Coordinates of C-alpha atoms in Angstrom, one line a residue:
X1 CA -8.0 -57.5 29.8
X2 CA -10.4 -54.7 30.6
X3 CA -13.5 -55.4 32.7
X4 CA -16.5 -53.1 32.9
X5 CA -18.9 -53.8 35.7
X6 CA -22.5 -52.9 35.3
X7 CA -24.5 -53.0 38.6
X8 CA -28.3 -53.5 38.4
X9 CA -30.5 -52.9 41.4
X10 CA -33.4 -55.3 42.1
X11 CA -35.3 -52.6 43.9
X12 CA -35.5 -50.6 40.7
X13 CA -35.6 -53.4 38.1
X14 CA -38.2 -55.9 39.4
X15 CA -37.9 -57.9 36.2
X16 CA -34.3 -58.9 36.8
X17 CA -35.2 -62.4 38.1
X18 CA -33.8 -65.3 36.1
X19 CA -36.2 -67.0 33.7
X20 CA -37.9 -70.1 35.3
X21 CA -36.6 -73.5 34.4
X22 CA -39.0 -75.2 32.0
X23 CA -40.3 -78.7 32.5
X24 CA -39.8 -81.1 29.6
X25 CA -40.2 -84.8 29.0
X26 CA -37.1 -86.6 27.8
X27 CA -38.5 -86.6 24.2
X28 CA -39.4 -83.0 24.3
X29 CA -36.0 -82.1 25.8
X30 CA -34.3 -84.0 22.9
X31 CA -36.4 -82.3 20.2
X32 CA -35.8 -78.9 21.8
X33 CA -32.0 -79.3 21.8
X34 CA -31.9 -80.5 18.2
X35 CA -34.3 -77.8 17.0
X36 CA -32.3 -75.1 18.8
X37 CA -29.1 -76.5 17.3
X38 CA -30.4 -76.2 13.8
X39 CA -32.0 -72.8 14.4
X40 CA -28.8 -71.4 15.8
X41 CA -26.8 -72.4 12.8
X42 CA -29.4 -71.2 10.4
X43 CA -29.7 -67.9 12.2
X44 CA -26.0 -67.1 12.1
X45 CA -25.0 -68.9 8.8
X46 CA -25.4 -65.7 6.7
X47 CA -23.8 -63.5 9.3
X48 CA -20.2 -62.6 9.9
X49 CA -20.6 -62.1 13.7
X50 CA -18.5 -63.7 16.4
X51 CA -21.2 -66.3 17.2
X52 CA -21.0 -68.0 13.8
X53 CA -19.7 -71.5 14.0
X54 CA -16.5 -72.4 12.1
X55 CA -18.0 -75.7 10.8
X56 CA -21.5 -77.0 10.6
X57 CA -22.6 -79.3 13.4
X58 CA -24.8 -82.3 12.7
X59 CA -27.5 -81.8 15.4
X60 CA -28.9 -85.2 15.4
X61 CA -25.4 -86.6 15.8
X62 CA -24.7 -84.1 18.6
X63 CA -27.6 -85.6 20.5
X64 CA -27.0 -89.2 19.6
X65 CA -23.2 -89.3 20.2
X66 CA -22.9 -87.0 23.2
X67 CA -26.0 -85.8 25.0
X68 CA -28.0 -89.0 25.0
X69 CA -25.1 -90.8 26.7
X70 CA -25.2 -88.5 29.6
X71 CA -28.5 -89.9 30.8
X72 CA -26.7 -93.1 31.8
X73 CA -24.0 -91.4 33.8
X74 CA -23.8 -89.4 37.1
X75 CA -25.7 -86.2 36.6
X76 CA -23.4 -84.3 38.9
X77 CA -20.2 -85.1 37.1
X78 CA -18.9 -82.2 35.0
X79 CA -16.4 -84.5 33.3
X80 CA -19.3 -86.3 31.6
X81 CA -19.6 -83.3 29.3
X82 CA -15.9 -83.2 28.3
X83 CA -16.4 -85.1 25.0
X84 CA -19.3 -82.8 24.0
X85 CA -17.3 -79.6 24.6
X86 CA -13.8 -80.8 23.7
X87 CA -14.6 -82.6 20.5
X88 CA -17.7 -80.8 19.1
X89 CA -18.3 -77.3 20.5
X90 CA -15.0 -75.8 21.5
X91 CA -13.3 -76.3 18.1
X92 CA -16.2 -74.7 16.3
X93 CA -16.7 -71.5 18.3
X94 CA -14.8 -68.3 17.7
X95 CA -13.0 -65.9 20.0
X96 CA -15.4 -63.1 21.2
X97 CA -13.3 -59.9 21.4
X98 CA -14.6 -56.9 23.3
X99 CA -18.2 -58.2 23.3
X100 CA -18.6 -60.8 26.1
X101 CA -21.0 -59.9 28.8
X102 CA -20.9 -62.0 32.1
X103 CA -23.9 -61.7 34.5
X104 CA -24.9 -62.9 37.9
X105 CA -28.5 -62.6 39.3
X106 CA -29.4 -60.2 36.4
X107 CA -30.3 -62.5 33.6
X108 CA -33.3 -60.7 32.0
X109 CA -31.8 -57.2 32.2
X110 CA -28.4 -58.5 31.0
X111 CA -30.0 -60.0 28.0
X112 CA -32.0 -56.9 27.3
X113 CA -28.9 -54.8 27.5
X114 CA -27.1 -57.1 25.1
X115 CA -30.0 -57.0 22.7
X116 CA -30.1 -53.2 22.8
X117 CA -26.4 -52.8 22.3
X118 CA -26.6 -55.3 19.4
X119 CA -22.8 -56.1 19.6
X120 CA -22.6 -57.5 23.1
X121 CA -23.1 -61.3 23.8
X122 CA -24.1 -63.2 26.9
X123 CA -23.4 -66.9 27.4
X124 CA -27.0 -67.7 26.4
X125 CA -26.3 -66.0 23.0
X126 CA -23.6 -68.5 22.2
X127 CA -24.2 -72.0 20.8
X128 CA -23.7 -73.9 24.0
X129 CA -25.9 -71.5 25.9
X130 CA -28.6 -71.2 23.3
X131 CA -29.3 -74.9 23.0
X132 CA -29.7 -75.4 26.8
X133 CA -31.2 -72.2 28.1
X134 CA -33.9 -72.7 30.7
X135 CA -34.1 -76.5 30.2
X136 CA -34.6 -78.8 33.2
X137 CA -31.8 -81.3 33.0
X138 CA -33.5 -83.6 35.5
X139 CA -35.7 -84.7 32.5
X140 CA -32.6 -86.4 31.0
X141 CA -32.2 -88.8 33.8
X142 CA -34.3 -91.7 35.1
X143 CA -36.8 -90.9 37.8
X144 CA -35.1 -93.1 40.4
X145 CA -31.9 -91.0 39.9
X146 CA -33.6 -87.7 40.5
X147 CA -33.2 -88.0 44.2
X148 CA -29.5 -88.2 43.8
X149 CA -29.5 -85.4 41.3
X150 CA -31.3 -83.1 43.8
X151 CA -28.6 -83.9 46.4
X152 CA -26.0 -82.7 43.9
X153 CA -24.5 -79.4 44.7
X154 CA -25.4 -78.2 41.2
X155 CA -29.1 -79.4 41.4
X156 CA -31.3 -80.3 38.4
X157 CA -30.8 -77.0 36.6
X158 CA -27.9 -78.5 34.6
X159 CA -25.1 -76.6 36.3
X160 CA -22.5 -79.2 35.5
X161 CA -23.3 -78.5 31.9
X162 CA -23.3 -74.7 32.5
X163 CA -20.0 -74.9 34.3
X164 CA -18.4 -76.3 31.1
X165 CA -20.2 -73.7 29.0
X166 CA -19.0 -70.9 31.3
X167 CA -15.4 -72.2 31.1
X168 CA -15.6 -72.1 27.3
X169 CA -17.2 -68.7 27.3
X170 CA -14.5 -67.3 29.7
X171 CA -11.7 -68.9 27.5
X172 CA -13.1 -67.4 24.3
X173 CA -13.6 -63.9 25.8
X174 CA -10.8 -61.5 24.8
X175 CA -10.1 -57.8 25.0
X176 CA -12.7 -55.8 27.0
X177 CA -15.3 -57.9 28.8
X178 CA -18.4 -56.6 30.5
X179 CA -19.9 -57.8 33.8
X180 CA -23.4 -57.1 35.1
X181 CA -24.1 -57.9 38.8
X182 CA -27.0 -57.3 41.1
X183 CA -26.4 -54.4 43.4
X184 CA -28.6 -55.9 46.2
X185 CA -27.3 -59.5 46.2
X186 CA -25.0 -60.9 48.8
X187 CA -21.5 -62.1 47.9
X188 CA -21.2 -64.5 44.9
X189 CA -22.0 -68.1 45.6
X190 CA -18.9 -70.1 44.8
X191 CA -21.0 -72.8 43.2
X192 CA -22.6 -70.3 40.7
X193 CA -21.4 -70.9 37.1
X194 CA -20.5 -67.2 36.8
X195 CA -17.6 -67.8 39.2
X196 CA -15.9 -69.8 36.5
X197 CA -15.0 -66.4 34.9
X198 CA -12.9 -65.5 37.9
X199 CA -11.2 -69.0 37.9
X200 CA -10.1 -68.6 34.4
X201 CA -9.3 -65.0 34.2

């Protein structure tokens, strides 16, 4: 596998900072995920790109059977997302050959680069990334559980979910992959979802 590393400098690109996590109520969170699920499939249905799902996913069932149940479980447990990814998402996504772009600390510029290239995809362009991008996963859980959630090493940004999504993205990447890092950041935090790429490749 070939890896191209693209280094962005924060001093030059002041707009590199990751998009802020948006605050949602439980109901709005649910509606947003279902709407994005439908929108993604509609957007790629007529295309022949690598992001098109193999089979149609029932978005209401996706929420009812998998995501709604997570609210009653430990927010920090990555294994709570196993059914969602193993039985729904993984079997429906395709291999992304020569077009995968991994990033760390350069979200906005990485997305702009991918958009300009028109044939490069970030994790957030994939189904699992698209439906969850910038959501506050703390809204899925009861208020009295948020103190425990904040103690979790992954915090309320949903990183247990993103860890699973990153594992899948890494497993589906083939051929040449692209990596965009910040040239001014310190060494990679071992708890960042991006590191999953190294674990699997």
